[in-house]
Tab-separated table of C-alpha atoms in Angstrom:
chain	number	residue	atom	x	y	z
A	1	MET	CA	88.502	121.662	71.330
A	2	THR	CA	88.206	117.937	70.661
A	3	ASN	CA	91.236	116.037	69.385
A	4	SER	CA	90.665	115.526	65.651
A	5	VAL	CA	92.960	112.520	65.266
A	6	ILE	CA	92.162	110.156	68.146
A	7	PRO	CA	89.682	110.066	71.020
A	8	ARG	CA	91.293	111.582	74.055
A	9	PRO	CA	93.266	108.712	75.536
A	10	ASN	CA	93.119	107.486	79.071
A	11	ILE	CA	96.311	108.250	80.998
A	12	LEU	CA	98.021	105.771	83.306
A	13	TYR	CA	100.700	107.550	85.329
A	14	ILE	CA	102.612	104.697	86.965
A	15	HIS	CA	105.568	105.665	89.116
A	16	THR	CA	107.887	104.639	91.904
A	17	HIS	CA	110.347	106.018	94.417
A	18	ASP	CA	114.099	106.127	94.008
A	19	ILE	CA	114.878	103.973	90.973
A	20	GLY	CA	116.697	106.524	88.811
A	21	ARG	CA	117.586	104.693	85.609
A	22	TYR	CA	118.541	101.451	87.343
A	23	ALA	CA	116.186	99.289	85.316
A	24	GLN	CA	116.684	96.769	82.548
A	25	PRO	CA	115.878	98.953	79.513
A	26	TYR	CA	118.627	101.373	80.541
A	27	GLY	CA	121.196	98.582	80.329
A	28	TYR	CA	121.679	97.873	84.019
A	29	ALA	CA	121.802	94.373	85.476
A	30	VAL	CA	118.501	94.938	87.251
A	31	PRO	CA	116.026	92.487	85.742
A	32	THR	CA	112.729	94.314	85.193
A	33	PRO	CA	111.134	92.402	82.303
A	34	ASN	CA	107.785	94.171	82.441
A	35	ILE	CA	109.371	97.605	82.314
A	36	GLN	CA	111.562	96.282	79.491
A	37	ALA	CA	108.503	95.135	77.550
A	38	LEU	CA	106.907	98.554	78.014
A	39	ALA	CA	110.030	100.200	76.584
A	40	GLU	CA	110.031	97.844	73.602
A	41	GLU	CA	106.483	98.924	72.781
A	42	GLY	CA	106.803	102.625	73.549
A	43	VAL	CA	109.369	105.434	73.598
A	44	LEU	CA	112.343	105.346	75.951
A	45	PHE	CA	113.878	108.704	76.892
A	46	ARG	CA	117.559	108.037	77.646
A	47	GLN	CA	118.344	111.578	78.788
A	48	ALA	CA	115.387	112.416	81.029
A	49	PHE	CA	115.958	114.408	84.217
A	50	CYS	CA	113.972	115.473	87.243
A	51	ALA	CA	113.822	119.100	88.299
A	52	ASN	CA	114.770	118.294	91.893
A	53	PRO	CA	116.246	114.979	93.141
A	54	THR	CA	114.139	114.861	96.309
A	55	CYS	CA	110.814	113.100	96.638
A	56	SER	CA	108.032	115.680	96.983
A	57	ALA	CA	109.766	118.401	95.003
A	58	SER	CA	110.385	116.143	92.019
A	59	ARG	CA	106.795	114.917	91.864
A	60	ALA	CA	105.416	118.420	92.321
A	61	ALA	CA	107.533	119.714	89.436
A	62	LEU	CA	106.265	116.987	87.108
A	63	LEU	CA	102.625	117.437	88.127
A	64	THR	CA	102.574	121.248	87.967
A	65	GLY	CA	105.025	121.787	85.107
A	66	MET	CA	106.895	124.246	87.332
A	67	TYR	CA	110.203	124.369	89.146
A	68	PRO	CA	109.925	123.679	92.879
A	69	HIS	CA	110.929	127.196	93.882
A	70	ASN	CA	107.987	128.415	91.804
A	71	ASN	CA	105.313	125.898	92.835
A	72	GLY	CA	106.229	126.088	96.534
A	73	MET	CA	107.354	122.501	97.097
A	74	THR	CA	110.909	123.248	98.193
A	75	GLY	CA	110.839	120.506	100.825
A	76	LEU	CA	108.994	117.320	101.771
A	77	ALA	CA	105.214	117.219	102.092
A	78	HIS	CA	105.254	115.057	105.219
A	79	ARG	CA	107.643	117.537	106.866
A	80	GLY	CA	105.409	120.558	106.349
A	81	TRP	CA	105.718	121.692	102.729
A	82	SER	CA	102.881	122.093	100.238
A	83	LEU	CA	102.111	123.533	96.838
A	84	ASN	CA	101.394	127.242	96.713
A	85	ASP	CA	98.212	126.493	94.763
A	86	TYR	CA	96.835	122.970	94.377
A	87	SER	CA	94.708	124.112	91.435
A	88	GLN	CA	97.969	124.105	89.449
A	89	HIS	CA	98.194	120.322	89.799
A	90	ILE	CA	97.565	118.613	86.462
A	91	VAL	CA	94.390	116.876	87.640
A	92	HIS	CA	92.501	120.181	87.508
A	93	THR	CA	93.493	120.864	83.906
A	94	LEU	CA	92.581	117.309	82.936
A	95	ARG	CA	89.238	117.431	84.728
A	96	ALA	CA	88.332	120.573	82.807
A	97	ALA	CA	89.034	118.565	79.646
A	98	GLY	CA	86.619	115.822	80.674
A	99	TYR	CA	88.870	113.435	82.605
A	100	THR	CA	87.972	111.506	85.734
A	101	THR	CA	91.011	111.666	88.007
A	102	VAL	CA	91.847	108.691	90.221
A	103	LEU	CA	94.641	108.078	92.740
A	104	THR	CA	96.008	104.986	94.429
A	105	GLY	CA	99.266	104.514	96.322
A	106	VAL	CA	102.025	107.067	96.810
A	107	GLN	CA	101.421	110.702	95.855
A	108	HIS	CA	103.730	112.669	98.257
A	109	VAL	CA	102.663	116.203	97.299
A	110	ALA	CA	100.119	116.631	100.107
A	111	SER	CA	100.102	115.390	103.694
A	112	HIS	CA	97.462	114.213	106.125
A	113	GLN	CA	98.204	117.326	108.185
A	114	GLN	CA	96.340	119.283	105.490
A	115	GLY	CA	93.327	116.955	105.427
A	116	GLU	CA	92.650	114.011	103.151
A	117	PRO	CA	95.546	114.312	100.673
A	118	TRP	CA	93.547	113.202	97.620
A	119	ARG	CA	90.941	115.865	98.323
A	120	VAL	CA	93.610	118.499	98.987
A	121	ILE	CA	95.189	117.751	95.610
A	122	GLY	CA	91.850	117.570	93.828
A	123	TYR	CA	91.422	113.975	92.664
A	124	ASP	CA	87.889	112.754	91.978
A	125	ARG	CA	88.489	109.308	93.492
A	126	TRP	CA	90.817	107.719	96.031
A	127	LEU	CA	91.242	103.961	95.783
A	128	GLY	CA	93.420	103.536	98.867
A	129	ASN	CA	97.080	103.346	99.722
A	130	ASP	CA	97.611	99.631	100.402
A	131	ASP	CA	98.455	97.304	97.496
A	132	PRO	CA	98.061	99.994	94.834
A	133	HIS	CA	98.573	97.497	92.014
A	134	GLU	CA	95.557	95.509	93.195
A	135	ARG	CA	93.463	98.660	93.612
A	136	ALA	CA	94.442	99.784	90.118
A	137	ILE	CA	93.580	96.388	88.635
A	138	ASP	CA	90.152	96.459	90.292
A	139	TYR	CA	89.546	99.908	88.849
A	140	LEU	CA	90.595	98.898	85.342
A	141	GLU	CA	88.357	95.831	85.504
A	142	SER	CA	85.357	97.931	86.603
A	143	GLU	CA	84.744	99.228	83.060
A	144	PRO	CA	85.664	102.810	84.000
A	145	GLU	CA	84.211	105.647	82.015
A	146	ALA	CA	86.745	107.153	79.624
A	147	PRO	CA	88.776	109.219	79.626
A	148	PHE	CA	90.456	108.749	82.983
A	149	PHE	CA	93.738	109.792	84.580
A	150	LEU	CA	94.898	107.046	86.933
A	151	SER	CA	97.936	107.676	89.159
A	152	VAL	CA	99.440	104.480	90.591
A	153	GLY	CA	102.328	105.146	92.960
A	154	PHE	CA	104.687	102.532	94.385
A	155	PHE	CA	107.008	102.615	97.405
A	156	ASP	CA	108.915	99.371	96.802
A	157	THR	CA	112.261	100.815	95.667
A	158	HIS	CA	112.465	103.236	98.587
A	159	ARG	CA	114.609	102.196	101.553
A	160	GLU	CA	114.474	100.018	103.474
A	161	PHE	CA	115.040	97.526	100.677
A	162	GLU	CA	113.856	93.931	100.721
A	163	PRO	CA	116.174	91.207	102.060
A	164	VAL	CA	118.493	89.515	99.590
A	165	SER	CA	116.535	87.060	97.462
A	166	ASP	CA	116.995	84.944	94.371
A	167	ALA	CA	116.593	88.154	92.337
A	168	ALA	CA	120.337	88.783	92.725
A	169	ASP	CA	123.253	87.001	94.379
A	170	PRO	CA	125.456	89.587	96.155
A	171	ARG	CA	128.571	87.724	95.026
A	172	TYR	CA	127.847	88.637	91.425
A	173	VAL	CA	126.368	92.123	91.740
A	174	ARG	CA	128.021	95.368	90.719
A	175	PRO	CA	127.390	98.401	92.987
A	176	PRO	CA	126.307	101.732	91.478
A	177	ALA	CA	129.017	103.752	89.754
A	178	PRO	CA	129.915	106.185	92.591
A	179	LEU	CA	130.551	103.378	95.084
A	180	PRO	CA	133.446	100.986	95.755
A	181	ASP	CA	133.057	97.284	95.108
A	182	THR	CA	132.833	95.765	98.609
A	183	PRO	CA	130.766	92.968	100.164
A	184	GLU	CA	128.589	95.575	101.848
A	185	THR	CA	127.851	97.630	98.733
A	186	ARG	CA	127.185	94.466	96.753
A	187	GLU	CA	124.682	93.298	99.342
A	188	ASP	CA	123.070	96.736	99.359
A	189	MET	CA	122.653	96.608	95.590
A	190	ALA	CA	121.355	93.036	95.706
A	191	ARG	CA	118.663	94.195	98.122
A	192	PHE	CA	117.762	97.037	95.780
A	193	ILE	CA	117.486	94.562	92.903
A	194	ALA	CA	115.146	92.384	94.987
A	195	SER	CA	112.965	95.432	95.584
A	196	ALA	CA	113.073	96.398	91.903
A	197	ARG	CA	111.896	92.932	90.916
A	198	THR	CA	108.900	93.232	93.234
A	199	LEU	CA	108.124	96.639	91.754
A	200	ASP	CA	108.369	95.244	88.230
A	201	GLU	CA	105.975	92.402	89.045
A	202	LYS	CA	103.425	94.853	90.432
A	203	MET	CA	103.749	97.235	87.486
A	204	GLY	CA	103.471	94.266	85.160
A	205	ALA	CA	100.219	93.181	86.807
A	206	VAL	CA	98.717	96.626	86.190
A	207	LEU	CA	99.889	96.668	82.573
A	208	ASP	CA	98.502	93.169	82.060
A	209	ALA	CA	95.130	94.331	83.365
A	210	LEU	CA	95.221	97.265	80.978
A	211	ALA	CA	95.702	94.861	78.076
A	212	ARG	CA	93.216	92.265	79.354
A	213	THR	CA	90.436	94.845	79.646
A	214	GLY	CA	90.995	96.184	76.142
A	215	LEU	CA	92.041	99.602	77.445
A	216	ALA	CA	95.686	99.511	76.373
A	217	GLU	CA	95.105	100.630	72.793
A	218	ASN	CA	93.772	104.016	73.841
A	219	THR	CA	95.722	104.532	77.072
A	220	LEU	CA	98.857	106.626	77.322
A	221	VAL	CA	101.182	105.021	79.860
A	222	ILE	CA	103.719	107.288	81.557
A	223	CYS	CA	106.231	105.251	83.587
A	224	THR	CA	108.792	107.169	85.607
A	225	THR	CA	110.350	107.777	89.012
A	226	ASP	CA	111.140	110.775	91.165
A	227	HIS	CA	114.974	110.724	91.121
A	228	GLY	CA	118.101	108.623	91.524
A	229	ILE	CA	118.496	105.621	93.785
A	230	ALA	CA	118.947	106.038	97.532
A	231	PHE	CA	122.705	105.518	97.723
A	232	PRO	CA	125.493	107.987	98.651
A	233	ALA	CA	126.233	110.591	95.974
A	234	MET	CA	123.013	109.760	94.169
A	235	LYS	CA	119.562	110.728	95.517
A	236	CYS	CA	119.544	114.372	96.667
A	237	THR	CA	122.568	115.282	94.530
A	238	LEU	CA	122.661	117.257	91.284
A	239	THR	CA	124.943	114.949	89.334
A	240	ASP	CA	123.228	112.689	86.816
A	241	HIS	CA	123.340	109.982	89.489
A	242	GLY	CA	120.690	112.003	91.329
A	243	THR	CA	118.748	113.763	88.578
A	244	GLY	CA	118.715	111.110	85.845
A	245	VAL	CA	115.360	109.318	85.728
A	246	MET	CA	113.628	106.485	83.967
A	247	LEU	CA	110.994	107.821	81.567
A	248	ILE	CA	109.052	105.508	79.274
A	249	VAL	CA	105.879	106.574	77.469
A	250	ARG	CA	103.672	104.228	75.460
A	251	GLY	CA	100.430	104.873	73.647
A	252	PRO	CA	98.568	107.063	71.161
A	253	GLY	CA	100.142	110.078	69.524
A	254	GLY	CA	103.388	108.477	68.357
A	255	PHE	CA	104.627	106.880	71.589
A	256	GLU	CA	105.225	103.481	70.073
A	257	GLY	CA	107.653	101.273	68.215
A	258	GLY	CA	110.358	100.692	70.803
A	259	ARG	CA	112.071	103.937	69.883
A	260	VAL	CA	114.848	105.571	71.874
A	261	ILE	CA	115.243	109.342	72.174
A	262	ASP	CA	118.611	110.665	73.321
A	263	SER	CA	117.741	114.375	73.513
A	264	LEU	CA	117.551	116.221	76.823
A	265	VAL	CA	114.102	116.265	78.424
A	266	SER	CA	112.852	117.314	81.853
A	267	HIS	CA	109.995	116.140	84.036
A	268	ILE	CA	108.509	119.628	83.744
A	269	ASP	CA	108.003	118.929	80.022
A	270	LEU	CA	105.358	116.245	80.606
A	271	PHE	CA	102.497	118.609	81.503
A	272	PRO	CA	102.925	120.751	78.353
A	273	THR	CA	103.374	117.571	76.308
A	274	LEU	CA	99.975	116.299	77.465
A	275	CYS	CA	98.392	119.649	76.681
A	276	ASP	CA	99.857	119.475	73.169
A	277	LEU	CA	98.823	115.849	72.611
A	278	LEU	CA	95.292	116.365	73.944
A	279	GLU	CA	94.859	119.775	72.277
A	280	ILE	CA	94.252	121.482	75.604
A	281	ASP	CA	95.195	125.124	76.030
A	282	PRO	CA	98.288	125.054	78.257
A	283	PRO	CA	98.005	126.951	81.548
A	284	ASP	CA	100.088	130.098	81.629
A	285	TRP	CA	102.197	128.902	84.574
A	286	LEU	CA	103.895	126.047	82.694
A	287	GLN	CA	107.683	126.334	82.473
A	288	GLY	CA	108.455	123.243	80.404
A	289	VAL	CA	108.200	122.594	76.679
A	290	SER	CA	106.173	120.069	74.703
A	291	LEU	CA	107.984	116.915	73.636
A	292	MET	CA	105.576	116.266	70.777
A	293	PRO	CA	107.795	117.802	68.036
A	294	LEU	CA	110.550	115.483	69.267
A	295	VAL	CA	108.286	112.447	69.358
A	296	ARG	CA	106.919	113.202	65.888
A	297	GLY	CA	110.456	113.475	64.525
A	298	GLU	CA	110.072	117.102	63.488
A	299	VAL	CA	113.133	118.245	65.461
A	300	GLN	CA	116.247	116.662	66.931
A	301	ALA	CA	115.944	118.494	70.249
A	302	VAL	CA	113.437	120.671	72.094
A	303	ARG	CA	115.893	122.065	74.651
A	304	ASP	CA	119.638	122.527	74.929
A	305	GLU	CA	119.762	122.614	78.714
A	306	VAL	CA	117.972	121.296	81.782
A	307	PHE	CA	117.995	122.911	85.197
A	308	SER	CA	117.685	121.266	88.586
A	309	GLU	CA	117.717	122.348	92.202
A	310	VAL	CA	117.810	121.212	95.814
A	311	ASN	CA	116.481	123.220	98.729
A	312	TYR	CA	115.339	121.103	101.677
A	313	HIS	CA	115.319	117.349	102.030
A	314	ALA	CA	115.854	116.061	105.556
A	315	ALA	CA	118.087	119.133	106.024
A	316	TYR	CA	118.641	122.408	104.185
A	317	GLU	CA	121.171	122.124	101.350
A	318	PRO	CA	120.659	124.816	98.681
A	319	MET	CA	122.111	123.900	95.276
A	320	ARG	CA	121.415	124.711	91.628
A	321	ALA	CA	122.637	123.091	88.412
A	322	ILE	CA	122.533	123.390	84.653
A	323	ARG	CA	123.175	120.441	82.350
A	324	THR	CA	123.811	120.652	78.606
A	325	PRO	CA	124.504	117.750	76.251
A	326	ARG	CA	128.196	117.982	77.177
A	327	TRP	CA	128.581	119.895	80.447
A	328	LYS	CA	127.254	119.894	83.995
A	329	TYR	CA	127.696	122.900	86.287
A	330	ILE	CA	126.677	122.668	89.962
A	331	ARG	CA	126.732	125.502	92.485
A	332	ARG	CA	126.314	125.236	96.243
A	333	PHE	CA	125.100	128.292	98.096
A	334	GLU	CA	126.557	127.596	101.519
A	335	ASP	CA	130.156	126.872	102.474
A	336	ARG	CA	130.472	123.426	104.014
A	337	THR	CA	133.411	121.591	105.543
A	338	ARG	CA	131.487	118.300	105.568
A	339	PRO	CA	128.651	116.712	103.587
A	340	VAL	CA	125.034	117.221	104.621
A	341	LEU	CA	124.762	113.635	105.824
A	342	PRO	CA	121.077	113.637	106.878
A	343	ASN	CA	120.240	114.070	103.186
A	344	CYS	CA	121.605	110.587	102.446
A	345	ASP	CA	119.347	107.698	103.426
A	346	ASP	CA	120.890	105.224	105.867
A	347	GLY	CA	122.101	101.892	104.528
A	348	LEU	CA	125.063	99.580	104.082
A	349	SER	CA	126.714	101.748	101.426
A	350	LYS	CA	126.476	104.886	103.522
A	351	THR	CA	128.047	103.021	106.427
A	352	VAL	CA	131.002	102.013	104.228
A	353	TRP	CA	131.634	105.619	103.250
A	354	LEU	CA	131.286	106.862	106.827
A	355	GLU	CA	133.745	104.236	108.078
A	356	HIS	CA	136.295	105.557	105.597
A	357	GLY	CA	135.990	109.246	106.472
A	358	TRP	CA	133.183	110.593	104.301
A	359	ALA	CA	132.060	112.915	107.110
A	360	ASN	CA	135.379	114.805	106.829
A	361	LEU	CA	135.250	115.463	103.081
A	362	ALA	CA	134.246	119.011	102.212
A	363	PRO	CA	131.925	119.271	99.176
A	364	ASP	CA	132.944	121.547	96.305
A	365	ARG	CA	131.334	124.991	96.277
A	366	GLU	CA	131.353	124.870	92.470
A	367	ALA	CA	131.717	121.905	90.147
A	368	LEU	CA	132.093	121.615	86.388
A	369	TYR	CA	132.107	118.226	84.664
A	370	ASP	CA	132.827	117.280	81.061
A	371	LEU	CA	130.238	114.568	80.485
A	372	ILE	CA	131.958	113.276	77.356
A	373	PHE	CA	135.226	112.418	79.082
A	374	ASP	CA	133.876	112.129	82.621
A	375	PRO	CA	130.325	110.729	82.474
A	376	ASN	CA	130.465	109.705	86.150
A	377	GLU	CA	131.157	113.317	87.176
A	378	ALA	CA	134.180	112.363	89.252
A	379	HIS	CA	136.707	115.013	88.138
A	380	ASN	CA	135.806	118.619	88.920
A	381	LEU	CA	137.237	120.962	86.279
A	382	ALA	CA	136.065	124.220	87.872
A	383	GLY	CA	139.607	125.263	88.798
A	384	GLU	CA	141.190	124.545	85.404
A	385	GLN	CA	142.009	127.475	83.138
A	386	ARG	CA	141.386	125.544	79.924
A	387	VAL	CA	137.655	125.417	80.631
A	388	SER	CA	137.303	128.915	82.080
A	389	GLU	CA	135.151	130.138	79.185
A	390	VAL	CA	132.794	127.199	79.556
A	391	LEU	CA	132.587	127.813	83.287
A	392	ASP	CA	131.791	131.500	82.813
A	393	GLU	CA	129.140	130.729	80.219
A	394	LEU	CA	127.369	128.177	82.407
A	395	ARG	CA	127.563	130.444	85.440
A	396	GLY	CA	125.841	133.110	83.377
A	397	ARG	CA	123.170	130.773	82.040
A	398	LEU	CA	122.395	129.513	85.526
A	399	ASP	CA	122.197	133.067	86.865
A	400	ALA	CA	119.892	134.065	84.009
A	401	TRP	CA	117.563	131.147	84.717
A	402	MET	CA	117.446	131.990	88.414
A	403	ARG	CA	116.561	135.600	87.612
A	404	ALA	CA	113.986	134.643	84.975
A	405	THR	CA	112.216	132.276	87.379
A	406	GLY	CA	112.400	134.589	90.389
A	407	ASP	CA	114.448	132.115	92.389
A	408	PRO	CA	114.223	133.123	96.084
A	409	LEU	CA	117.773	131.875	96.604
A	410	LEU	CA	118.943	135.074	94.905
A	411	GLU	CA	117.765	136.942	98.001
A	412	GLY	CA	119.336	134.574	100.520
A	413	ARG	CA	118.117	131.525	102.402
A	414	VAL	CA	115.027	129.853	100.924
A	415	PRO	CA	112.347	130.227	103.602
A	416	ALA	CA	110.592	127.216	105.084
A	417	PRO	CA	106.840	127.289	105.721
A	418	SER	CA	105.539	127.797	109.223
A	419	GLY	CA	105.488	124.522	111.127
A	420	ALA	CA	107.950	122.704	108.872
A	421	VAL	CA	110.595	120.488	110.447
A	422	VAL	CA	114.140	119.677	109.318
A	423	ASN	CA	117.184	117.835	110.580
A	424	ASP	CA	120.332	119.412	111.946
A	425	ILE	CA	122.545	120.097	108.945
A	426	ASP	CA	125.514	118.684	110.878
A	427	GLY	CA	123.758	115.488	111.909
A	428	LEU	CA	124.414	112.001	110.551
A	429	SER	CA	121.026	110.513	109.712
A	430	PRO	CA	117.567	111.542	108.503
A	431	ARG	CA	116.220	109.379	111.338
A	432	GLU	CA	117.482	111.788	113.979
A	433	GLN	CA	114.865	113.957	115.652
A	434	PRO	CA	113.891	116.829	113.320
A	435	LEU	CA	113.539	120.368	114.619
A	436	PRO	CA	111.395	123.336	113.598
A	437	ALA	CA	112.807	124.929	110.455
A	438	GLU	CA	113.960	128.507	110.301
A	439	GLY	CA	111.461	130.674	108.460
């Protein structure tokens, strides 16, 4: 069925590693003027969350509309994980609707061990991995046949960060909320800001090309990231520091006007949203909900909870969480007397924590946070009687979701695929030699 309101728009999916919400339009002192301009022209989702705060799993959830334990990506693609069925990737649904699908830069849901990743996934064209902004600009200037889906993936905000530059002076930088204010953490954040500026310049160049070629008017731009920034207690954790993501959408169908939406949304909602916008029959495997009623102003919310999970990153660390507008409940599924340190990327901030005894701090088996009075999720209320009813309710809702989605964690350890490799759970760094995973 052809869209009766507008021609089917082109789709520019422009994304980066590890930026969370640490960008200018979310109020942080991270100058990203091009991302800011995009927000001022489109719709900014203030309460957007990933389904899994690890790289491959997050991207796979967005691109299949399924939770990682359902699509198979419970670990990292370059360490041996893959989708159960690559035909569930969004490019196949879009191609059936007449789209040419094009990839440049980071994708991280297929590895070279499987063959050419772009072919494994199912893209029509591969523009190359180096300088993806330049490859994307060349494509946009080539008068491409519409409609197209162009994925442009950046690595710049992944560690290792750039050296300190004039983007930020470490003397006047504030570290992320979970971290102490020290010279080391300030320098770490200044390096991140330098990397974010480079990212913003590259994204800006692509967006400029979109405008210069006359394609912007009928192109839906989806700008996002995989998960939180690569600092301790952020990436690979189920607090908002790990699961909160930048999500800005600009283009046809109501994504305009510099509007801000504060309702809960999940990455897994983007696939059904595109189906709704493009009037494509949604595949039966989708687990998200369309955001179009929210965007059109027909409802105040499309969901009252978001779920997230961790299985494998560098090491195995099974966790599940539910977040409502007020509460966050996190459950770990293995008793630990120390953090799973390989799941935190190395850097200056991690070194500060390790020097002050982080390795000896046991993580909570259960955690409950009141996000109204404790938005930084620093005070665990799980042991307090006054919130026992809330705790019981969220335990039940999490259990119900796990049962409804057939979560393999209900049966015990989540299995790893044959040939996958992981780090020792009691190691210190993801750079240590990985070992074959237990099946």
